[in-house]
Amino acid sequence: MPNETIPAAAEGLPKLSRRKLLGAVAAAIPAAAAPTAVKTFDWNAFFAEASPAELARFHANALTEAMAKMHPELSWRHVIDHKVRFVLVVGDERPAYVVRQEV
């Protein structure tokens, strides 16, 4: 039986070499490592421009998160009802994580 190599699998592939690959990686690293300006969130602008509904939602979220830190054994949620003019922050008696059961 003749022992010949057949390059059939590599016929359509471009000529790749380790040198070309390392050159491409070296060219991409400085672009990715360029320092970028760190943007900080402007809370004063948020509070100045937010609507009353957005402020209510923000404060309800903050209160819900604070209560969850104080009582992590409960699952905390909030409800804002604009028709009744009512805000509720409640800690449910179920655990913070719910295990889904297979049926």
Short mmCIF file of N, CA, C and O in Angstrom, two decimals:
data_model
loop_
_atom_site.label_atom_id
_atom_site.label_comp_id
_atom_site.label_asym_id
_atom_site.label_seq_id
_atom_site.Cartn_x
_atom_site.Cartn_y
_atom_site.Cartn_z
N MET A 1 0.82 -1.16 0.00
CA MET A 1 0.00 0.00 0.00
C MET A 1 0.88 1.25 0.00
O MET A 1 1.78 1.34 0.81
N PRO A 2 0.59 2.20 -0.88
CA PRO A 2 1.42 3.40 -0.90
C PRO A 2 1.11 4.30 0.30
O PRO A 2 -0.03 4.39 0.75
N ASN A 3 2.11 4.96 0.81
CA ASN A 3 1.98 5.84 1.97
C ASN A 3 2.11 7.28 1.49
O ASN A 3 3.15 7.89 1.56
N GLU A 4 1.01 7.86 0.99
CA GLU A 4 1.02 9.21 0.46
C GLU A 4 0.11 10.10 1.31
O GLU A 4 -0.92 9.66 1.80
N THR A 5 0.50 11.35 1.48
CA THR A 5 -0.34 12.29 2.20
C THR A 5 -1.22 13.04 1.22
O THR A 5 -0.78 13.42 0.14
N ILE A 6 -2.45 13.22 1.58
CA ILE A 6 -3.40 13.92 0.73
C ILE A 6 -3.89 15.15 1.48
O ILE A 6 -4.55 15.02 2.51
N PRO A 7 -3.60 16.36 1.00
CA PRO A 7 -4.02 17.57 1.71
C PRO A 7 -5.45 17.99 1.38
O PRO A 7 -5.74 19.16 1.21
N ALA A 8 -6.36 17.07 1.27
CA ALA A 8 -7.72 17.38 0.86
C ALA A 8 -8.45 18.23 1.91
O ALA A 8 -9.24 19.09 1.56
N ALA A 9 -8.19 18.01 3.19
CA ALA A 9 -8.91 18.72 4.23
C ALA A 9 -8.46 20.17 4.35
O ALA A 9 -9.20 21.02 4.81
N ALA A 10 -7.25 20.50 3.92
CA ALA A 10 -6.72 21.85 4.09
C ALA A 10 -6.73 22.65 2.80
O ALA A 10 -6.14 23.72 2.75
N GLU A 11 -7.37 22.18 1.77
CA GLU A 11 -7.32 22.89 0.49
C GLU A 11 -8.02 24.24 0.56
O GLU A 11 -7.58 25.21 -0.04
N GLY A 12 -9.14 24.33 1.26
CA GLY A 12 -9.89 25.58 1.29
C GLY A 12 -9.49 26.52 2.41
O GLY A 12 -10.02 27.63 2.50
N LEU A 13 -8.58 26.13 3.26
CA LEU A 13 -8.19 26.96 4.39
C LEU A 13 -7.11 27.95 4.00
O LEU A 13 -6.27 27.66 3.14
N PRO A 14 -7.09 29.13 4.61
CA PRO A 14 -6.01 30.07 4.32
C PRO A 14 -4.71 29.58 4.94
O PRO A 14 -4.71 28.77 5.86
N LYS A 15 -3.61 30.10 4.43
CA LYS A 15 -2.31 29.71 4.96
C LYS A 15 -2.10 30.40 6.31
O LYS A 15 -1.94 31.61 6.40
N LEU A 16 -2.18 29.64 7.37
CA LEU A 16 -1.98 30.15 8.71
C LEU A 16 -0.63 29.70 9.23
O LEU A 16 -0.21 28.58 8.98
N SER A 17 0.00 30.59 9.95
CA SER A 17 1.26 30.22 10.58
C SER A 17 1.26 30.81 11.98
O SER A 17 0.48 31.72 12.31
N ARG A 18 2.13 30.30 12.80
CA ARG A 18 2.23 30.79 14.16
C ARG A 18 2.68 32.25 14.16
O ARG A 18 2.24 33.06 14.97
N ARG A 19 3.54 32.63 13.23
CA ARG A 19 4.05 34.00 13.15
C ARG A 19 2.91 34.97 12.84
O ARG A 19 2.79 36.03 13.43
N LYS A 20 2.02 34.61 11.88
CA LYS A 20 0.90 35.47 11.53
C LYS A 20 -0.08 35.58 12.70
O LYS A 20 -0.62 36.64 12.99
N LEU A 21 -0.32 34.48 13.39
CA LEU A 21 -1.23 34.48 14.51
C LEU A 21 -0.70 35.35 15.65
O LEU A 21 -1.43 36.16 16.22
N LEU A 22 0.58 35.22 15.98
CA LEU A 22 1.16 36.03 17.05
C LEU A 22 1.19 37.50 16.67
O LEU A 22 1.02 38.38 17.52
N GLY A 23 1.40 37.81 15.39
CA GLY A 23 1.37 39.19 14.94
C GLY A 23 -0.01 39.80 15.10
O GLY A 23 -0.15 40.96 15.51
N ALA A 24 -1.04 39.03 14.79
CA ALA A 24 -2.40 39.54 14.93
C ALA A 24 -2.76 39.74 16.40
O ALA A 24 -3.41 40.72 16.76
N VAL A 25 -2.34 38.81 17.25
CA VAL A 25 -2.62 38.93 18.68
C VAL A 25 -1.86 40.12 19.26
O VAL A 25 -2.40 40.89 20.05
N ALA A 26 -0.61 40.31 18.86
CA ALA A 26 0.18 41.43 19.37
C ALA A 26 -0.41 42.76 18.91
O ALA A 26 -0.35 43.75 19.63
N ALA A 27 -1.00 42.80 17.74
CA ALA A 27 -1.62 44.04 17.25
C ALA A 27 -2.92 44.33 17.99
O ALA A 27 -3.30 45.49 18.15
N ALA A 28 -3.61 43.31 18.44
CA ALA A 28 -4.89 43.50 19.11
C ALA A 28 -4.73 43.87 20.58
O ALA A 28 -5.60 44.53 21.14
N ILE A 29 -3.64 43.48 21.21
CA ILE A 29 -3.46 43.73 22.64
C ILE A 29 -3.35 45.22 22.96
O ILE A 29 -4.03 45.69 23.86
N PRO A 30 -2.53 46.03 22.26
CA PRO A 30 -2.48 47.45 22.62
C PRO A 30 -3.82 48.16 22.44
O PRO A 30 -4.14 49.07 23.20
N ALA A 31 -4.61 47.75 21.47
CA ALA A 31 -5.91 48.39 21.28
C ALA A 31 -6.84 48.07 22.45
O ALA A 31 -7.63 48.92 22.87
N ALA A 32 -6.76 46.86 22.97
CA ALA A 32 -7.62 46.48 24.09
C ALA A 32 -7.11 47.05 25.41
O ALA A 32 -7.88 47.25 26.33
N ALA A 33 -5.82 47.30 25.51
CA ALA A 33 -5.24 47.77 26.76
C ALA A 33 -5.21 49.28 26.86
O ALA A 33 -4.71 49.82 27.84
N ALA A 34 -5.75 49.99 25.89
CA ALA A 34 -5.74 51.45 25.94
C ALA A 34 -6.60 51.92 27.11
O ALA A 34 -7.71 51.43 27.31
N PRO A 35 -6.10 52.86 27.89
CA PRO A 35 -6.88 53.33 29.05
C PRO A 35 -8.12 54.08 28.59
O PRO A 35 -8.09 54.86 27.64
N THR A 36 -9.21 53.82 29.28
CA THR A 36 -10.46 54.50 28.97
C THR A 36 -10.87 55.35 30.17
O THR A 36 -10.53 55.03 31.31
N ALA A 37 -11.57 56.40 29.90
CA ALA A 37 -12.03 57.27 30.98
C ALA A 37 -13.14 56.56 31.75
O ALA A 37 -14.07 56.03 31.16
N VAL A 38 -13.03 56.57 33.06
CA VAL A 38 -14.02 55.92 33.91
C VAL A 38 -15.19 56.89 34.08
O VAL A 38 -15.01 58.03 34.53
N LYS A 39 -16.37 56.43 33.69
CA LYS A 39 -17.56 57.27 33.83
C LYS A 39 -18.24 56.94 35.16
O LYS A 39 -18.49 55.79 35.47
N THR A 40 -18.52 57.97 35.91
CA THR A 40 -19.23 57.79 37.17
C THR A 40 -20.66 58.29 36.99
O THR A 40 -20.92 59.21 36.20
N PHE A 41 -21.56 57.69 37.70
CA PHE A 41 -22.96 58.07 37.60
C PHE A 41 -23.20 59.35 38.38
O PHE A 41 -22.77 59.48 39.53
N ASP A 42 -23.87 60.30 37.78
CA ASP A 42 -24.14 61.59 38.41
C ASP A 42 -25.49 61.51 39.13
O ASP A 42 -26.55 61.65 38.52
N TRP A 43 -25.43 61.27 40.44
CA TRP A 43 -26.65 61.12 41.23
C TRP A 43 -27.41 62.43 41.30
O TRP A 43 -28.65 62.44 41.32
N ASN A 44 -26.72 63.56 41.38
CA ASN A 44 -27.40 64.85 41.47
C ASN A 44 -28.23 65.11 40.21
O ASN A 44 -29.36 65.60 40.30
N ALA A 45 -27.69 64.77 39.05
CA ALA A 45 -28.44 64.94 37.81
C ALA A 45 -29.64 63.99 37.77
O ALA A 45 -30.72 64.38 37.30
N PHE A 46 -29.47 62.77 38.28
CA PHE A 46 -30.58 61.82 38.31
C PHE A 46 -31.72 62.36 39.17
O PHE A 46 -32.88 62.37 38.76
N PHE A 47 -31.39 62.82 40.39
CA PHE A 47 -32.43 63.33 41.28
C PHE A 47 -33.08 64.60 40.75
O PHE A 47 -34.25 64.87 40.99
N ALA A 48 -32.32 65.41 40.00
CA ALA A 48 -32.87 66.64 39.45
C ALA A 48 -33.80 66.37 38.27
O ALA A 48 -34.79 67.09 38.08
N GLU A 49 -33.50 65.34 37.47
CA GLU A 49 -34.26 65.08 36.25
C GLU A 49 -35.31 63.99 36.39
O GLU A 49 -36.16 63.84 35.51
N ALA A 50 -35.29 63.22 37.46
CA ALA A 50 -36.21 62.09 37.60
C ALA A 50 -37.63 62.57 37.87
O ALA A 50 -37.85 63.56 38.57
N SER A 51 -38.56 61.82 37.32
CA SER A 51 -39.97 62.12 37.59
C SER A 51 -40.34 61.61 38.99
O SER A 51 -39.61 60.80 39.57
N PRO A 52 -41.44 62.07 39.54
CA PRO A 52 -41.84 61.57 40.86
C PRO A 52 -42.06 60.06 40.88
O PRO A 52 -41.73 59.41 41.88
N ALA A 53 -42.57 59.48 39.79
CA ALA A 53 -42.75 58.02 39.74
C ALA A 53 -41.40 57.31 39.75
O ALA A 53 -41.25 56.27 40.41
N GLU A 54 -40.41 57.85 39.04
CA GLU A 54 -39.07 57.25 39.05
C GLU A 54 -38.43 57.36 40.42
O GLU A 54 -37.75 56.43 40.87
N LEU A 55 -38.62 58.49 41.09
CA LEU A 55 -38.08 58.64 42.44
C LEU A 55 -38.73 57.67 43.42
O LEU A 55 -38.06 57.09 44.28
N ALA A 56 -40.05 57.48 43.30
CA ALA A 56 -40.75 56.54 44.18
C ALA A 56 -40.22 55.12 43.95
O ALA A 56 -39.97 54.37 44.91
N ARG A 57 -40.02 54.73 42.69
CA ARG A 57 -39.50 53.41 42.37
C ARG A 57 -38.07 53.25 42.90
O ARG A 57 -37.70 52.21 43.45
N PHE A 58 -37.25 54.30 42.76
CA PHE A 58 -35.87 54.26 43.25
C PHE A 58 -35.84 54.05 44.76
O PHE A 58 -35.11 53.20 45.27
N HIS A 59 -36.65 54.81 45.49
CA HIS A 59 -36.64 54.70 46.95
C HIS A 59 -37.27 53.39 47.42
O HIS A 59 -36.82 52.82 48.43
N ALA A 60 -38.27 52.89 46.72
CA ALA A 60 -38.84 51.59 47.08
C ALA A 60 -37.82 50.48 46.85
O ALA A 60 -37.71 49.56 47.67
N ASN A 61 -37.06 50.56 45.75
CA ASN A 61 -36.00 49.57 45.52
C ASN A 61 -34.93 49.65 46.61
O ASN A 61 -34.45 48.62 47.09
N ALA A 62 -34.55 50.86 46.99
CA ALA A 62 -33.52 51.03 48.03
C ALA A 62 -34.01 50.47 49.36
O ALA A 62 -33.25 49.79 50.07
N LEU A 63 -35.26 50.72 49.71
CA LEU A 63 -35.80 50.18 50.96
C LEU A 63 -35.91 48.66 50.91
O LEU A 63 -35.60 47.97 51.90
N THR A 64 -36.29 48.11 49.76
CA THR A 64 -36.36 46.66 49.60
C THR A 64 -34.99 46.02 49.77
O THR A 64 -34.84 45.01 50.45
N GLU A 65 -33.96 46.63 49.17
CA GLU A 65 -32.60 46.10 49.30
C GLU A 65 -32.09 46.20 50.74
O GLU A 65 -31.42 45.28 51.23
N ALA A 66 -32.41 47.29 51.42
CA ALA A 66 -31.98 47.45 52.82
C ALA A 66 -32.64 46.40 53.72
O ALA A 66 -31.99 45.81 54.58
N MET A 67 -33.92 46.17 53.49
CA MET A 67 -34.62 45.16 54.29
C MET A 67 -34.09 43.75 53.99
O MET A 67 -34.01 42.92 54.89
N ALA A 68 -33.72 43.49 52.75
CA ALA A 68 -33.18 42.18 52.39
C ALA A 68 -31.83 41.95 53.07
O ALA A 68 -31.50 40.82 53.44
N LYS A 69 -31.05 43.01 53.27
CA LYS A 69 -29.78 42.87 53.99
C LYS A 69 -30.02 42.64 55.48
O LYS A 69 -29.28 41.90 56.13
N MET A 70 -31.06 43.27 56.02
CA MET A 70 -31.35 43.11 57.44
C MET A 70 -31.95 41.74 57.74
O MET A 70 -31.67 41.14 58.78
N HIS A 71 -32.79 41.24 56.83
CA HIS A 71 -33.49 39.97 57.03
C HIS A 71 -33.33 39.11 55.77
O HIS A 71 -34.26 38.99 54.97
N PRO A 72 -32.16 38.49 55.58
CA PRO A 72 -31.92 37.73 54.34
C PRO A 72 -32.72 36.43 54.25
O PRO A 72 -32.77 35.82 53.18
N GLU A 73 -33.34 36.01 55.33
CA GLU A 73 -34.10 34.75 55.28
C GLU A 73 -35.43 34.92 54.57
O GLU A 73 -36.10 33.93 54.25
N LEU A 74 -35.85 36.16 54.31
CA LEU A 74 -37.12 36.43 53.65
C LEU A 74 -36.90 36.87 52.21
O LEU A 74 -35.82 37.35 51.85
N SER A 75 -37.93 36.74 51.43
CA SER A 75 -37.91 37.21 50.05
C SER A 75 -38.64 38.55 49.99
O SER A 75 -39.85 38.61 50.20
N TRP A 76 -37.91 39.63 49.70
CA TRP A 76 -38.47 40.97 49.77
C TRP A 76 -38.91 41.47 48.40
O TRP A 76 -38.28 41.21 47.40
N ARG A 77 -40.03 42.19 48.40
CA ARG A 77 -40.56 42.78 47.16
C ARG A 77 -41.30 44.06 47.52
O ARG A 77 -41.61 44.31 48.68
N HIS A 78 -41.54 44.88 46.50
CA HIS A 78 -42.31 46.10 46.73
C HIS A 78 -43.38 46.23 45.65
O HIS A 78 -43.23 45.73 44.54
N VAL A 79 -44.46 46.92 46.01
CA VAL A 79 -45.56 47.19 45.10
C VAL A 79 -45.89 48.66 45.22
O VAL A 79 -46.05 49.19 46.33
N ILE A 80 -46.00 49.34 44.07
CA ILE A 80 -46.40 50.75 44.05
C ILE A 80 -47.69 50.83 43.26
O ILE A 80 -47.75 50.45 42.09
N ASP A 81 -48.74 51.31 43.90
CA ASP A 81 -50.04 51.45 43.25
C ASP A 81 -50.38 52.93 43.19
O ASP A 81 -50.65 53.57 44.22
N HIS A 82 -50.36 53.49 41.97
CA HIS A 82 -50.59 54.93 41.82
C HIS A 82 -52.07 55.29 41.92
O HIS A 82 -52.40 56.41 42.28
N LYS A 83 -52.96 54.35 41.59
CA LYS A 83 -54.40 54.65 41.67
C LYS A 83 -54.85 54.80 43.13
O LYS A 83 -55.60 55.69 43.47
N VAL A 84 -54.36 53.90 43.98
CA VAL A 84 -54.76 53.91 45.39
C VAL A 84 -53.81 54.79 46.22
O VAL A 84 -54.07 55.08 47.36
N ARG A 85 -52.69 55.19 45.60
CA ARG A 85 -51.64 55.98 46.26
C ARG A 85 -51.10 55.22 47.46
O ARG A 85 -51.17 55.64 48.61
N PHE A 86 -50.53 54.03 47.13
CA PHE A 86 -50.10 53.10 48.17
C PHE A 86 -48.78 52.47 47.76
O PHE A 86 -48.60 52.09 46.61
N VAL A 87 -47.85 52.38 48.70
CA VAL A 87 -46.56 51.70 48.48
C VAL A 87 -46.43 50.64 49.56
O VAL A 87 -46.62 50.91 50.75
N LEU A 88 -46.09 49.43 49.14
CA LEU A 88 -45.94 48.32 50.07
C LEU A 88 -44.57 47.68 49.87
O LEU A 88 -44.18 47.37 48.75
N VAL A 89 -43.85 47.52 50.97
CA VAL A 89 -42.60 46.75 50.97
C VAL A 89 -42.82 45.61 51.95
O VAL A 89 -43.09 45.84 53.13
N VAL A 90 -42.74 44.38 51.45
CA VAL A 90 -43.08 43.23 52.28
C VAL A 90 -42.03 42.14 52.13
O VAL A 90 -41.49 41.93 51.05
N GLY A 91 -41.78 41.47 53.25
CA GLY A 91 -40.91 40.30 53.25
C GLY A 91 -41.75 39.05 53.35
O GLY A 91 -42.43 38.82 54.36
N ASP A 92 -41.77 38.26 52.31
CA ASP A 92 -42.57 37.05 52.29
C ASP A 92 -41.91 35.97 53.13
O ASP A 92 -40.69 35.90 53.25
N GLU A 93 -42.72 35.10 53.69
CA GLU A 93 -42.23 34.03 54.56
C GLU A 93 -41.52 32.92 53.81
O GLU A 93 -40.94 32.05 54.41
N ARG A 94 -41.61 32.92 52.50
CA ARG A 94 -40.90 31.88 51.74
C ARG A 94 -39.41 32.24 51.70
O ARG A 94 -39.04 33.40 51.86
N PRO A 95 -38.56 31.26 51.47
CA PRO A 95 -37.13 31.56 51.42
C PRO A 95 -36.78 32.44 50.24
O PRO A 95 -37.54 32.55 49.28
N ALA A 96 -35.62 33.09 50.33
CA ALA A 96 -35.18 34.00 49.28
C ALA A 96 -34.94 33.27 47.98
O ALA A 96 -35.05 33.84 46.91
N TYR A 97 -34.59 32.00 48.05
CA TYR A 97 -34.41 31.21 46.84
C TYR A 97 -35.56 30.21 46.75
O TYR A 97 -36.01 29.66 47.74
N VAL A 98 -36.06 30.02 45.57
CA VAL A 98 -37.16 29.09 45.36
C VAL A 98 -36.63 27.95 44.52
O VAL A 98 -36.15 28.17 43.40
N VAL A 99 -36.73 26.74 45.02
CA VAL A 99 -36.27 25.57 44.29
C VAL A 99 -37.40 25.11 43.37
O VAL A 99 -38.51 24.83 43.83
N ARG A 100 -37.11 25.07 42.09
CA ARG A 100 -38.12 24.65 41.14
C ARG A 100 -38.20 23.13 41.13
O ARG A 100 -37.19 22.46 40.99
N GLN A 101 -39.40 22.65 41.29
CA GLN A 101 -39.59 21.19 41.32
C GLN A 101 -40.01 20.70 39.96
O GLN A 101 -40.80 21.34 39.28
N GLU A 102 -39.46 19.57 39.58
CA GLU A 102 -39.84 18.93 38.32
C GLU A 102 -41.20 18.27 38.46
O GLU A 102 -41.53 17.70 39.48
N VAL A 103 -42.03 18.38 37.45
CA VAL A 103 -43.35 17.78 37.49
C VAL A 103 -43.32 16.46 36.76
O VAL A 103 -42.71 16.26 35.78
#
